[in-house]
CSV table of C-alpha atoms and ligand atoms in Angstrom, one decimal:
chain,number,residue,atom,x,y,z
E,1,UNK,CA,69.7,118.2,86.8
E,2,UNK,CA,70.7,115.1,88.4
E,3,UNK,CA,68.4,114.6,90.8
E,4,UNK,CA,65.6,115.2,88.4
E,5,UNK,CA,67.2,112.1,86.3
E,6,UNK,CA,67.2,109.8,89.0
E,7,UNK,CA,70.3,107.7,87.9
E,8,UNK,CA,73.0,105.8,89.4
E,9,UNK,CA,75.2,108.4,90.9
E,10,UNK,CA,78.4,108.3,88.6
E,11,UNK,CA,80.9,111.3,89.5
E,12,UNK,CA,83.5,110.0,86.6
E,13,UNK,CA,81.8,109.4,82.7
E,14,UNK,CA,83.6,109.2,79.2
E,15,UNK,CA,81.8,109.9,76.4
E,16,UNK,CA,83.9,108.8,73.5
E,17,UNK,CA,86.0,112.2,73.3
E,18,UNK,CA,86.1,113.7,76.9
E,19,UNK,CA,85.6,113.3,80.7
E,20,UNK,CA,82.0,114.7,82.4
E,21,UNK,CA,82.5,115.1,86.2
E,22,UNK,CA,79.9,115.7,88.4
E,23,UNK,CA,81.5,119.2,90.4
E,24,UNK,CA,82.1,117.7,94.1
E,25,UNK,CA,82.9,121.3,94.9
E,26,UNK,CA,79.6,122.6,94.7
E,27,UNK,CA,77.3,119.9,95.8
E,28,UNK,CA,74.7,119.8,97.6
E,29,UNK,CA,74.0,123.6,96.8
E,30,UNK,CA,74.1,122.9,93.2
E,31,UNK,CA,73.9,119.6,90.6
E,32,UNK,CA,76.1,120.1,88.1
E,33,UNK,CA,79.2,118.8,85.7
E,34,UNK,CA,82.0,120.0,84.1
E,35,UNK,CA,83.9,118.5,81.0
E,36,UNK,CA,87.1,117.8,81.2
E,37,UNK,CA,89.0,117.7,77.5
E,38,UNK,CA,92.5,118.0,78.2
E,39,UNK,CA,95.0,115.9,81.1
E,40,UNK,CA,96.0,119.4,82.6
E,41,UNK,CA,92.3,120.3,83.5
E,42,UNK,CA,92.2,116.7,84.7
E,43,UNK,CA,95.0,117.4,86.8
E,44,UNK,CA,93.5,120.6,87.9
E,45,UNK,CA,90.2,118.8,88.8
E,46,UNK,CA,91.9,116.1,91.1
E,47,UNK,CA,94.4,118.9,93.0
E,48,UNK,CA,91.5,120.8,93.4
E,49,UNK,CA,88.5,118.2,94.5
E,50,UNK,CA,86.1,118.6,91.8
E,51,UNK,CA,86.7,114.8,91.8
E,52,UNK,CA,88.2,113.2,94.9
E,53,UNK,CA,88.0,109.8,96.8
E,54,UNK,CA,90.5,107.4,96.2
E,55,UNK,CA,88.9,105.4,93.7
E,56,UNK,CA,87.6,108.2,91.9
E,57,UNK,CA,90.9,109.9,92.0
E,58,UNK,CA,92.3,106.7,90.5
E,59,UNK,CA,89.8,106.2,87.4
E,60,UNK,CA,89.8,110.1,86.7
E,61,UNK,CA,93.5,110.0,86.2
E,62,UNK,CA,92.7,106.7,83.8
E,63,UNK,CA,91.0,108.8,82.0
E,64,UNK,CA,93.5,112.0,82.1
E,65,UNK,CA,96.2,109.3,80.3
E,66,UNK,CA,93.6,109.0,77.7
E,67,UNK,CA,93.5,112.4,77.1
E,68,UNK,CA,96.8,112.9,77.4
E,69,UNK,CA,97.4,109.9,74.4
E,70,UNK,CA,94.7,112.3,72.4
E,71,UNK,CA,97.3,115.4,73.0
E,72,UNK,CA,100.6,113.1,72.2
E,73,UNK,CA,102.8,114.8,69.4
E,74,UNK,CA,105.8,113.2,68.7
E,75,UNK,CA,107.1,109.9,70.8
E,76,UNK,CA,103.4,109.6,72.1
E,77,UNK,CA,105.0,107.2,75.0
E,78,UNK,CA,107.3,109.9,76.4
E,79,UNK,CA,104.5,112.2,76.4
E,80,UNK,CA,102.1,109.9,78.6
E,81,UNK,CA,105.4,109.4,80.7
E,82,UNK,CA,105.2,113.2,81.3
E,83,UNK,CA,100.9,113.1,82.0
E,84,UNK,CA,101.6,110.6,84.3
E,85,UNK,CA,104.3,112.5,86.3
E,86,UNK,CA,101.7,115.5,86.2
E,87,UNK,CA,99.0,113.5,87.5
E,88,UNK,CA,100.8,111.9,90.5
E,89,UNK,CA,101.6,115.3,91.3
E,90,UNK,CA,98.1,116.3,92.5
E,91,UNK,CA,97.5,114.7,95.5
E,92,UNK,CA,100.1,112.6,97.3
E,93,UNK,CA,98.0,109.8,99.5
E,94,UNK,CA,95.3,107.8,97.7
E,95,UNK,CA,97.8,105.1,96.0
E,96,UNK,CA,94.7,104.6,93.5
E,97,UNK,CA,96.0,107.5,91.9
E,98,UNK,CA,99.4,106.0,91.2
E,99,UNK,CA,98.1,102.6,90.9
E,100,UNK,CA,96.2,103.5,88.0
E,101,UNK,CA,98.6,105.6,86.4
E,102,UNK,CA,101.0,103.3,86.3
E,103,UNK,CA,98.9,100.4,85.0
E,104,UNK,CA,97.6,102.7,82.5
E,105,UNK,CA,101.5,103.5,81.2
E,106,UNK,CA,101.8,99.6,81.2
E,107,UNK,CA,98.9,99.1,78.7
E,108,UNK,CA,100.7,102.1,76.8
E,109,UNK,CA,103.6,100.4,76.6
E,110,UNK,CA,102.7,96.8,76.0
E,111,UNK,CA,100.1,97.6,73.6
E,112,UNK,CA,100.0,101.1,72.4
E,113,UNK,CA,98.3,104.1,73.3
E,114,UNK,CA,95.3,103.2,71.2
E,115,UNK,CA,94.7,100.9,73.9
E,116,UNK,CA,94.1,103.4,76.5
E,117,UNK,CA,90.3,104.5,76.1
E,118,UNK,CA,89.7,100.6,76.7
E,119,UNK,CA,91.6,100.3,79.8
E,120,UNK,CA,90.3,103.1,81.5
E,121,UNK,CA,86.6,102.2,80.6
E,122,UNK,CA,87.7,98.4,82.4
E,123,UNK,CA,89.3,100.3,85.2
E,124,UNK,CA,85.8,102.1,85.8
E,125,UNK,CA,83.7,99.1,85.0
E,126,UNK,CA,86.0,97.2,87.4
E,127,UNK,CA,85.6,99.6,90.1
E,128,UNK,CA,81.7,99.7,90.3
E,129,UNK,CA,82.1,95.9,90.6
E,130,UNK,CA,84.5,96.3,93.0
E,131,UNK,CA,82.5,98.3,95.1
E,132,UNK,CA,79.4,95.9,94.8
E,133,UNK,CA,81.5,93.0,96.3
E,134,UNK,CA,82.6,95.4,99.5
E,135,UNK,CA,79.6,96.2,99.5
E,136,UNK,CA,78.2,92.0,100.1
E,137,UNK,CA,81.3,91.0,101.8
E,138,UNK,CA,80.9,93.8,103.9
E,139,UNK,CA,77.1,93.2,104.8
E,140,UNK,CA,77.5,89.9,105.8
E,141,UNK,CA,79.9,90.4,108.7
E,142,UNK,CA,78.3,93.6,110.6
E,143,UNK,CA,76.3,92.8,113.8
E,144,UNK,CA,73.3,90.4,113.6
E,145,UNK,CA,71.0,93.2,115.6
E,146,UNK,CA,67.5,92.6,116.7
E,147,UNK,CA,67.0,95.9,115.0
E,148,UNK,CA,67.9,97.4,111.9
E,149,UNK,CA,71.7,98.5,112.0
E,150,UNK,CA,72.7,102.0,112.6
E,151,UNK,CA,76.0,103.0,110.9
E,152,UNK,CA,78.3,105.7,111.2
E,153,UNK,CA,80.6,106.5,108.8
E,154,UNK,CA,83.5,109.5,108.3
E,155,UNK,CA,84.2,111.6,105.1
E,156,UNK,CA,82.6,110.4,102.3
E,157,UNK,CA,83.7,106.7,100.6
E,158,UNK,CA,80.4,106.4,98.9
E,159,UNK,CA,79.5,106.5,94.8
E,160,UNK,CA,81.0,110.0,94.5
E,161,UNK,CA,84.1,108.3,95.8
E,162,UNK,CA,84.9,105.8,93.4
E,163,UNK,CA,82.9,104.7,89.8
E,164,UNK,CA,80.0,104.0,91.3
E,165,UNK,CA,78.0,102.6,94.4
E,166,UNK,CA,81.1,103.4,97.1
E,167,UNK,CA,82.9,101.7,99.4
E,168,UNK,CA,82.2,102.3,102.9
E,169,UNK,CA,78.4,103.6,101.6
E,170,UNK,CA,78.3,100.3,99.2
E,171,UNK,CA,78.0,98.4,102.5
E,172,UNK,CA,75.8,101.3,103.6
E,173,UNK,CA,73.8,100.6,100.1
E,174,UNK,CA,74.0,96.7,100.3
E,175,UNK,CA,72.7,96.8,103.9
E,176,UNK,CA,69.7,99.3,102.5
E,177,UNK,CA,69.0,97.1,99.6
E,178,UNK,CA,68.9,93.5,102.3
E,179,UNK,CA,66.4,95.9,104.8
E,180,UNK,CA,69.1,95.5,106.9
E,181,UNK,CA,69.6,99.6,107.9
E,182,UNK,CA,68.1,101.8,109.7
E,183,UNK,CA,70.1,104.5,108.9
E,184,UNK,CA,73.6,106.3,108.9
E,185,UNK,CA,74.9,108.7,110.9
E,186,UNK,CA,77.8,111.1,108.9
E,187,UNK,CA,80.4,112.7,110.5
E,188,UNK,CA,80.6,116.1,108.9
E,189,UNK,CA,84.1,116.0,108.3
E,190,UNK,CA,85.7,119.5,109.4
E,191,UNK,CA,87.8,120.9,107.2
E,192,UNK,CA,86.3,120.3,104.1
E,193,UNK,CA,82.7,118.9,105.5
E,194,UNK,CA,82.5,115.3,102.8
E,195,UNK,CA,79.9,114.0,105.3
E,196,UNK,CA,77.5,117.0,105.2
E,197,UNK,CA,77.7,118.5,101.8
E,198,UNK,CA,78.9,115.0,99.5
E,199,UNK,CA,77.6,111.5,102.4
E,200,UNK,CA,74.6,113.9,103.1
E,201,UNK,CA,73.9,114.6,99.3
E,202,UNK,CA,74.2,110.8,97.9
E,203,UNK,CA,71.8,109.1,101.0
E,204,UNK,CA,69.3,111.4,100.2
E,205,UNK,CA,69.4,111.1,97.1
E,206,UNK,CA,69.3,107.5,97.5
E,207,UNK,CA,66.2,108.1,99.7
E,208,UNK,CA,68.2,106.2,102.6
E,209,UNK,CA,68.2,108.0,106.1
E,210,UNK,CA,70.7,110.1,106.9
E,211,UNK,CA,71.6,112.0,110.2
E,212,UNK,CA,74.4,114.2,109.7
E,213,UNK,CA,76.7,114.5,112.9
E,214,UNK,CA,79.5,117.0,113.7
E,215,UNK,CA,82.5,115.8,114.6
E,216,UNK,CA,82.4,116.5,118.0
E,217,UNK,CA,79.0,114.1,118.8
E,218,UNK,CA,80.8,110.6,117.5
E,219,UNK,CA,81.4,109.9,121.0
E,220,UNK,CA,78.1,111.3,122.6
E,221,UNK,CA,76.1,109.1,120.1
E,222,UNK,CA,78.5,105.8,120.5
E,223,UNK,CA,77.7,106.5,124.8
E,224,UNK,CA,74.3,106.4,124.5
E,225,UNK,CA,74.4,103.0,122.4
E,226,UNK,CA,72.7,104.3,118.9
E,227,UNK,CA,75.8,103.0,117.2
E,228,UNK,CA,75.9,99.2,116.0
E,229,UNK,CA,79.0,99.5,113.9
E,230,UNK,CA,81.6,102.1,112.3
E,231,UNK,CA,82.4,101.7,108.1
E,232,UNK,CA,84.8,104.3,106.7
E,233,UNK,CA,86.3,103.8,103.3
E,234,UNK,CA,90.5,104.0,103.0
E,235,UNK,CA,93.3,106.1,100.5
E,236,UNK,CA,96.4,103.6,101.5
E,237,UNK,CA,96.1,100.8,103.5
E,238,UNK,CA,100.1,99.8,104.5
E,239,UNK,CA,101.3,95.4,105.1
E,240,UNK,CA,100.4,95.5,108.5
E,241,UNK,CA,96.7,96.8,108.1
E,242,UNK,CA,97.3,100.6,109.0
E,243,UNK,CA,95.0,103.0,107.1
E,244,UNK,CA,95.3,106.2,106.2
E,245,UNK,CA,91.7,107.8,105.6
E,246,UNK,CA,90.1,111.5,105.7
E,247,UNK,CA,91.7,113.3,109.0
E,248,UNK,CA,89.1,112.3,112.2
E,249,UNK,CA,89.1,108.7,111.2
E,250,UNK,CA,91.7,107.5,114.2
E,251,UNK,CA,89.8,109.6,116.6
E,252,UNK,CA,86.1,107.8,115.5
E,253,UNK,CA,88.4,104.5,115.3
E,254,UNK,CA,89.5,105.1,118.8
E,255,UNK,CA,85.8,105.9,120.4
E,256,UNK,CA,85.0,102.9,118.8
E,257,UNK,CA,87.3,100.4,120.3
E,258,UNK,CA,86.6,102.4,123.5
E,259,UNK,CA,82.4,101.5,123.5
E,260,UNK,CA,83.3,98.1,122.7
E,261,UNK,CA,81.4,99.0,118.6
E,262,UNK,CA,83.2,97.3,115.5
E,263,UNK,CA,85.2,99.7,113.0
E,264,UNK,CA,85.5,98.1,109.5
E,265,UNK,CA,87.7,100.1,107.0
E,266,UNK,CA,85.9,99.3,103.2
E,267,UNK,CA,88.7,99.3,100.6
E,268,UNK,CA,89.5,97.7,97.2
E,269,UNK,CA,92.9,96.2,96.7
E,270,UNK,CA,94.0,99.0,94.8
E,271,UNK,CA,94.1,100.6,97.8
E,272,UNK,CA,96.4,98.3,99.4
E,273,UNK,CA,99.9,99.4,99.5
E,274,UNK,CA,102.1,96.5,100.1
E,275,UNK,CA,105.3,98.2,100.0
E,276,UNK,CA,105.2,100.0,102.7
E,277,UNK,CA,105.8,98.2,106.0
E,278,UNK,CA,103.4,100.2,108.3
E,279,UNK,CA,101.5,103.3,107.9
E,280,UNK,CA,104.2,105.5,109.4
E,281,UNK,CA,105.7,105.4,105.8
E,282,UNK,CA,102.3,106.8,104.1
E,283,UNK,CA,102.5,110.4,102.6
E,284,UNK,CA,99.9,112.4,104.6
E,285,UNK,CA,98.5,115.7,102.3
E,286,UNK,CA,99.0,118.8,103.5
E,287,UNK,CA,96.4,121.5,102.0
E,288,UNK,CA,95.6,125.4,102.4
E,289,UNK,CA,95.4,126.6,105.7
E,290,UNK,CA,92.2,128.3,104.3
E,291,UNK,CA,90.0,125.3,104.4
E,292,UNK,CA,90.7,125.4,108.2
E,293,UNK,CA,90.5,129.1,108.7
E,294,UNK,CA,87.4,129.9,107.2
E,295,UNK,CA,84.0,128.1,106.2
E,296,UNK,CA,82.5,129.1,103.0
E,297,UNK,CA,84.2,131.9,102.7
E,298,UNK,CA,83.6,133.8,106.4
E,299,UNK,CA,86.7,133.4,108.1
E,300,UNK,CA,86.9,131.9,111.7
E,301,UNK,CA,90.2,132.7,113.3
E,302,UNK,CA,91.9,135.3,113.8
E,303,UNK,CA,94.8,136.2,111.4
E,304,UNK,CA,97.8,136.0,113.8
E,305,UNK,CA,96.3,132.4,114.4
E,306,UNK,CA,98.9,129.5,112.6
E,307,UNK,CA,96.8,126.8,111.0
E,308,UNK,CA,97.5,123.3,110.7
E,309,UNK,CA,95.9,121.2,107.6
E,310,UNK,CA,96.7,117.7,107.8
E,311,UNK,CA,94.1,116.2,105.3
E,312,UNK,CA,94.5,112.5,106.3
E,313,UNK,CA,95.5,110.5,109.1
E,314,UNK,CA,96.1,106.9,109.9
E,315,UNK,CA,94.4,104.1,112.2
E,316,UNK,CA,96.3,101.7,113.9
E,317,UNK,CA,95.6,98.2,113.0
E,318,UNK,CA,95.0,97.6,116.4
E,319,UNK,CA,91.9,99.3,116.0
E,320,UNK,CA,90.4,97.7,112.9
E,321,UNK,CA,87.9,94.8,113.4
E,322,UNK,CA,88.1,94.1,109.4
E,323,UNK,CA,89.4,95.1,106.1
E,324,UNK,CA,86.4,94.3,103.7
E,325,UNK,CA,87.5,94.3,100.1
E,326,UNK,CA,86.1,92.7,97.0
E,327,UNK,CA,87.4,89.3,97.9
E,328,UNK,CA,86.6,88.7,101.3
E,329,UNK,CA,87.0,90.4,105.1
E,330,UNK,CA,90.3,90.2,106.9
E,331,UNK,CA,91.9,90.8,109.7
E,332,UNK,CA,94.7,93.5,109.2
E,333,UNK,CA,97.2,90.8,109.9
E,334,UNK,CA,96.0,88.4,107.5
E,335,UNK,CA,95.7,91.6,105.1
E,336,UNK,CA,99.4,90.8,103.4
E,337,UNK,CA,99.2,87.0,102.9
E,338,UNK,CA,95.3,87.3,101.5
E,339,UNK,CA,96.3,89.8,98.6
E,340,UNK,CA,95.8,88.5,95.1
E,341,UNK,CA,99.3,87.7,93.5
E,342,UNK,CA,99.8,90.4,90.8
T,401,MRU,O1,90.2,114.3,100.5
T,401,MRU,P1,89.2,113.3,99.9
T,401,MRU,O2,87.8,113.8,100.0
T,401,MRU,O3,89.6,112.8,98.6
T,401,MRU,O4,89.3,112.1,101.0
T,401,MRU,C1,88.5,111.0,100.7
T,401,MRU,C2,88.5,110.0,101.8
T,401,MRU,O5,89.3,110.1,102.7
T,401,MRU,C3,87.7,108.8,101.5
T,401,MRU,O6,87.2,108.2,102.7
T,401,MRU,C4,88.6,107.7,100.9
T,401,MRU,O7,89.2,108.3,99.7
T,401,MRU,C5,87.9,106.5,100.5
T,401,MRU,S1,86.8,106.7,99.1
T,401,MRU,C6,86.0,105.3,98.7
């Protein structure tokens, strides 16, 4: 179905009345979306992944507060107070979730609920943009090679991520577009595998070449110099430049300083969380001890085994190179005193 139409891949569309999602849950077995018509199933879709990636996360939950506006009886403001509480309740790390919530209940407030729809259609429209200026910003500071770049990347911050064209992978795309890649190597990001099944999926659907890694060969492949730079995307990004991205981002981050290869960290501002001090202060997600234990179903360990399901860690800002966002590429330091005033 969506392969066959060959568009832009967009995981997050409003069609006047309700949300279509593209299922992120299914891919790449199968191609298909689900509508979304109330803010509960919205809810439901984020806590359960059929839309996830920070930006994503955050326009999808734009969109719920439109829903939930649709659904209002009575004081339609305390209602969207109570979608809002709902929504930041699905998933407690990517601050684009509660970034956009929050500027949604703004709009609400300021100018009514009417003015919802169009604020979430800017926040998506914003977003692709977004992306596209990582995505430059981003290209023009990764190593001047002899050859065509090879890139790894970790989880997947790419169009299924966000509105449109991706973070991380809209460097990836920028790169591809300049005949500046070779080709990226995906980590396939155990538990919940967003390299193999979602990183996987989009490149080749892109038609730009992907070799999908497991986690365990990041450092074998760094060693034997086939890496020219790391680009991972980010879900909070504290002052001091520490980001918290998909769990098995410090550990690529640390090879990486190791073999001497740059590690950039792709995020729009909205990521950027300047009131926390450090990333010791971002809430890391806990999630079922089954996406460890088993694999599609065919369990792995035994059942007296504990599991431990930390779904994000964070990178020192030791070990970033750069923080390419839509206005530019800084150093984690510099990261506070660049941010746009509000
Ligand atoms: O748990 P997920 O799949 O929502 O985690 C996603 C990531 O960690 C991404 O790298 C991050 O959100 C950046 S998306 C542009």
């Amino acid at each position: 179905m969506l392969t066959q139409a060959k568009t832009e891949i967009r995981p997050v569309q409003w069609n006047g009345q309700f949300c279509v999602l593209i299922d992120q849950t299914v891919l790449p077995h199968s191609e298909k979306t689900i509508e979304i018509r109330t803010a509960e199933a919205m809810a439901t879709a984020i806590k359960t992944m059929i839309v996830r990636g920070a930006p994503a996360i955050g326009v999808a939950a734009a969109f719920g507060m439109v829903l939930g506006a649709q659904e209002a009886q009575g004081d339609p403001l305390a209602h969207l107070e109570k979608v809002g509480a709902l929504l930041k309740q699905t998933r407690p790390t990517a601050v684009n979730l509660f970034w956009a919530v929050d500027r949604m209940l703004n709009v609400a407030k300021a100018l009514g609920p009417q003015a919802l729809e169009a604020e979430a259609m800017a926040i998506l429209e914003e977003d692709i943009r977004t992306c596209k200026a990582i995505g430059d910003h981003g290209l023009a500071v990764l190593p001047k090679t002899p050859n065509r770049l090879r890139l790894l990347t970790h989880c997947n911050a790419g169009a299924l991520a966000t509105a449109g064209y991706g973070t991380a992978l809209g460097v990836v795309r920028s790169a591809w577009n300049a005949n500046r890649l070779e080709r990226v190597y995906a980590d396939e990001t155990r538990p919940r595998l967003q390299g193999a099944r979602l990183t996987a999926w989009e490149l080749v659907y892109d038609g730009i070449p992907v070799t999908v890694l497991a986690d365990t060969m990041a450092a074998h492949c760094m060693g034997r110099g086939m890496i020219d730079a790391v680009v991972v995307g980010a879900d909070r990004i504290a002052a001091n430049g520490d980001a918290a991205n998909k769990i098995g981002t410090c550990g690529v981050a640390i090879l990486a300083k190791y073999f001497g290869i740059p590690f950039y960290v792709a995020a729009p501002w909205s990521t950027v969380d300047l009131a926390l001090a450090d990333g010791t202060a971002i809430p890391i997600e806990e999630r079922s001890e089954t996406e460890v234990r088993a694999i599609d179903g065919t369990v792995l360990c035994p059942s007296g085994a504990e599991i431990y399901n930390p779904a994000f860690d964070v990178t020192p800002a030791a070990l970033i190179t750069g923080i390419v966002t839509e206005s530019g590429v800084f150093l984690p330091e510099k990261l506070a005193s660049a941010a746009p005033k509000p």
